[in-house]
Short mmCIF file of C-alpha atoms in Angstrom, two decimals:
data_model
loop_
_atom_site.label_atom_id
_atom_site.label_comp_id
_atom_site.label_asym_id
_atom_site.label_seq_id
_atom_site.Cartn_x
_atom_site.Cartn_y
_atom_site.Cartn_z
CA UNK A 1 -26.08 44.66 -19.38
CA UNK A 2 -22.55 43.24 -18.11
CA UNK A 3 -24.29 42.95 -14.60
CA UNK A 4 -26.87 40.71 -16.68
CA UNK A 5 -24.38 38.20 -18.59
CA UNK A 6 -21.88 37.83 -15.22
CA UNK A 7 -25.87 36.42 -13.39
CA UNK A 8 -26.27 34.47 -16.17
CA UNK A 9 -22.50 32.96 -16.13
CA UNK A 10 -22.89 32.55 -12.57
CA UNK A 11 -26.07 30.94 -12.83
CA UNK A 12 -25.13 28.30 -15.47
CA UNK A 13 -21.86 27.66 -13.04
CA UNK A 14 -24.33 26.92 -10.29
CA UNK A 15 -26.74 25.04 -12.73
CA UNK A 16 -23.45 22.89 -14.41
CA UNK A 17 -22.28 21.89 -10.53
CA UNK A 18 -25.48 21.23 -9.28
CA UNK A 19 -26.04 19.20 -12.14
CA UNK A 20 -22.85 17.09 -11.60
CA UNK A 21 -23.43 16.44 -7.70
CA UNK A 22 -27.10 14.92 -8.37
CA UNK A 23 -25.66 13.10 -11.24
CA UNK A 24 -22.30 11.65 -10.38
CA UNK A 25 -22.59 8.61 -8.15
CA UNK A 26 -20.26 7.10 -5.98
CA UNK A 27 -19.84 3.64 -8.05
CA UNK A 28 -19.34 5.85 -11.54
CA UNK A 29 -16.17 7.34 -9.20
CA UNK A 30 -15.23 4.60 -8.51
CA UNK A 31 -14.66 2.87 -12.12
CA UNK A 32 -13.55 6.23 -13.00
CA UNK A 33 -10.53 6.01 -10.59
CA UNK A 34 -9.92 2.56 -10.92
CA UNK A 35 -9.50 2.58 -14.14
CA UNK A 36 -7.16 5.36 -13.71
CA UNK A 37 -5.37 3.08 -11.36
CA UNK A 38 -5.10 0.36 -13.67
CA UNK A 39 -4.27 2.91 -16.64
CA UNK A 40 -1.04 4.52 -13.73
CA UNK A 41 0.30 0.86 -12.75
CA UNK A 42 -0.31 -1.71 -15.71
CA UNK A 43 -1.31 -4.84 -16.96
CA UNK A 44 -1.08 -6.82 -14.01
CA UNK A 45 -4.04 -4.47 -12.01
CA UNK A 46 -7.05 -5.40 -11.94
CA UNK A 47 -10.20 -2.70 -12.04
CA UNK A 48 -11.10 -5.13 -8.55
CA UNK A 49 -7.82 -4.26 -6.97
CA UNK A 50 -9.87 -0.69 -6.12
CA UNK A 51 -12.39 -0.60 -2.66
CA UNK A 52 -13.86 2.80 -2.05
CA UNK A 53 -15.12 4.55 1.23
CA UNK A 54 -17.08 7.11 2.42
CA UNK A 55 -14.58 10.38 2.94
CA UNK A 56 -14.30 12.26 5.98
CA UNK A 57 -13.76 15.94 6.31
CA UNK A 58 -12.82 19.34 4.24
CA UNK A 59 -15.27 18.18 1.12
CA UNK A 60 -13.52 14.62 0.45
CA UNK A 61 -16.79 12.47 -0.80
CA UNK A 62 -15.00 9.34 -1.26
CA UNK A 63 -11.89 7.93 -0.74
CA UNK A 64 -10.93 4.92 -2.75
CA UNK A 65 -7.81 2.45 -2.00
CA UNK A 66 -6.02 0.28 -4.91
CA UNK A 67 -3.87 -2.96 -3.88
CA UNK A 68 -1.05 -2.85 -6.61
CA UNK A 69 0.18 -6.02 -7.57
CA UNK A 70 3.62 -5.49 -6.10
CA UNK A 71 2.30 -5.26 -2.95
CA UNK A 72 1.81 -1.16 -3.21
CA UNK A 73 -1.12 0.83 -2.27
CA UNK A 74 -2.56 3.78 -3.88
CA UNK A 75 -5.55 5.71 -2.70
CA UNK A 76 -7.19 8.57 -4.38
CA UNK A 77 -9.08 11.51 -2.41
CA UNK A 78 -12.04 12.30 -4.30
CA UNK A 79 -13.62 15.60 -3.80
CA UNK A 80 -17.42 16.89 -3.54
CA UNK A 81 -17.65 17.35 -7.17
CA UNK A 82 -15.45 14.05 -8.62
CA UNK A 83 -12.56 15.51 -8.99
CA UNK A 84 -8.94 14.32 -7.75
CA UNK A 85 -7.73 16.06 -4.47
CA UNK A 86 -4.91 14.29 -3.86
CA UNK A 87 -3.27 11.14 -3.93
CA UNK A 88 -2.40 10.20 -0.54
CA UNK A 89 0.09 8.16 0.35
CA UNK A 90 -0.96 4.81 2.07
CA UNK A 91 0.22 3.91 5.64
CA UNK A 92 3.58 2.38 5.64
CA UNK A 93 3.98 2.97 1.46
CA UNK A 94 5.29 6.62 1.96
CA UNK A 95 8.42 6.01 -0.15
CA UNK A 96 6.14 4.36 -3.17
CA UNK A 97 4.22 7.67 -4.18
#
């Protein structure tokens, strides 16, 4: 019996993320981010201040890149399953994040 309900939970795991990689596209991570990004910096940003690119390496799907208004840059690491990895810090804007 416990060897039954730990397949099961283990099969509805595999079912749920399975589920979410067919069903997540790249364009619904992107609004999803950038309107994080607009949500972090303020009024001024713009959900178009956000361009998104194909990741490369250790599971990063997508990596998308936010001009801030002051000049800023914030890009998001987006893993294999839409969740945040890490916010990197943008060439030259080290000190910013």
């Amino acid at each position: 019996m416990p060897l039954a309900v730990v397949t099961i939970c283990a099969a509805l795991w595999l079912f749920r993320l399975g589920w979410i990689a067919a069903h997540v596209d790249e364009s619904a991570l992107l609004d999803h981010y950038a309107r994080l990004y607009v949500a972090e910096t303020g009024a001024s940003a713009r959900l178009s201040d956000c361009v998104g690119r194909p990741g490369q390496g250790d599971g990063v799907r997508l990596v998308i890149s936010c001009a801030a208004p002051d000049g800023g840059k914030r890009v998001y690491a987006i893993g294999r399953f839409g969740g945040l990895l890490e916010q990197i810090p943008a060439p030259g804007d080290a000190s910013k994040t």
